[in-house]
């Protein structure tokens, strides 16, 4: 068996220090890719309605973010890039601009 610095087990990338940085980076990239696809379906005149976009976001983007979070989130992994990607995806779904704080999104 060959040594791997970041083995994958059940879809979660582990590293030697259990910081889960490679997993967070990979998940963040996937979330950005998927949220861009959802954003393409939103438009002022022709796009999907907010409720449908939110459902699409929850099933295709949020599910990727939530998978394994209970495991690697409890190790104190730096989730800031993932949080930012989620924030930007929520802004796109709801049609907000970038300058809104997280407080406005939760309302």
PDB file of C-alpha atoms in Angstrom, residues 5-50:
ATOM      1  CA  UNK A   5      -0.471  12.502   2.529  1.00  0.00           C
ATOM      2  CA  UNK A   6      -4.199  13.189   2.077  1.00  0.00           C
ATOM      3  CA  UNK A   7      -6.147   9.928   2.066  1.00  0.00           C
ATOM      4  CA  UNK A   8      -9.841  10.021   1.225  1.00  0.00           C
ATOM      5  CA  UNK A   9     -12.264   8.078   3.410  1.00  0.00           C
ATOM      6  CA  UNK A  10     -16.002   8.195   2.696  1.00  0.00           C
ATOM      7  CA  UNK A  11     -15.498  11.310   0.596  1.00  0.00           C
ATOM      8  CA  UNK A  12     -13.618  13.288   3.254  1.00  0.00           C
ATOM      9  CA  UNK A  13      -9.951  14.177   2.724  1.00  0.00           C
ATOM     10  CA  UNK A  14      -7.793  13.721   5.800  1.00  0.00           C
ATOM     11  CA  UNK A  15      -4.337  15.207   6.340  1.00  0.00           C
ATOM     12  CA  UNK A  16      -1.542  14.515   8.795  1.00  0.00           C
ATOM     13  CA  UNK A  17      -2.558  17.233  11.249  1.00  0.00           C
ATOM     14  CA  UNK A  18      -6.333  16.726  10.955  1.00  0.00           C
ATOM     15  CA  UNK A  19      -6.756  20.340   9.903  1.00  0.00           C
ATOM     16  CA  UNK A  20      -8.948  19.190   6.975  1.00  0.00           C
ATOM     17  CA  UNK A  21      -7.579  22.083   4.894  1.00  0.00           C
ATOM     18  CA  UNK A  22      -7.408  19.987   1.682  1.00  0.00           C
ATOM     19  CA  UNK A  23     -11.013  18.877   2.173  1.00  0.00           C
ATOM     20  CA  UNK A  24     -12.221  22.424   2.834  1.00  0.00           C
ATOM     21  CA  UNK A  25     -10.363  23.678  -0.264  1.00  0.00           C
ATOM     22  CA  UNK A  26     -11.811  20.941  -2.466  1.00  0.00           C
ATOM     23  CA  UNK A  27     -15.320  21.416  -1.064  1.00  0.00           C
ATOM     24  CA  UNK A  28     -15.096  25.203  -1.474  1.00  0.00           C
ATOM     25  CA  UNK A  29     -14.129  24.803  -5.137  1.00  0.00           C
ATOM     26  CA  UNK A  30     -17.023  22.405  -5.717  1.00  0.00           C
ATOM     27  CA  UNK A  31     -19.479  24.736  -3.941  1.00  0.00           C
ATOM     28  CA  UNK A  32     -18.332  27.674  -6.072  1.00  0.00           C
ATOM     29  CA  UNK A  33     -18.734  25.623  -9.246  1.00  0.00           C
ATOM     30  CA  UNK A  34     -22.211  24.429  -8.314  1.00  0.00           C
ATOM     31  CA  UNK A  35     -23.407  27.825  -7.079  1.00  0.00           C
ATOM     32  CA  UNK A  36     -22.282  29.373 -10.380  1.00  0.00           C
ATOM     33  CA  UNK A  37     -24.542  26.908 -12.174  1.00  0.00           C
ATOM     34  CA  UNK A  38     -27.451  27.823  -9.913  1.00  0.00           C
ATOM     35  CA  UNK A  39     -26.719  31.540 -10.425  1.00  0.00           C
ATOM     36  CA  UNK A  40     -26.968  31.095 -14.188  1.00  0.00           C
ATOM     37  CA  UNK A  41     -30.580  30.045 -13.707  1.00  0.00           C
ATOM     38  CA  UNK A  42     -31.416  33.280 -11.936  1.00  0.00           C
ATOM     39  CA  UNK A  43     -32.272  36.348 -13.911  1.00  0.00           C
ATOM     40  CA  UNK A  44     -34.321  39.471 -13.450  1.00  0.00           C
ATOM     41  CA  UNK A  45     -36.641  38.912 -16.404  1.00  0.00           C
ATOM     42  CA  UNK A  46     -36.365  35.246 -17.307  1.00  0.00           C
ATOM     43  CA  UNK A  47     -34.902  33.433 -14.284  1.00  0.00           C
ATOM     44  CA  UNK A  48     -36.400  30.992 -11.847  1.00  0.00           C
ATOM     45  CA  UNK A  49     -38.314  32.306  -8.867  1.00  0.00           C
ATOM     46  CA  UNK A  50     -36.565  32.613  -5.502  1.00  0.00           C
TER      47      UNK A  50
END
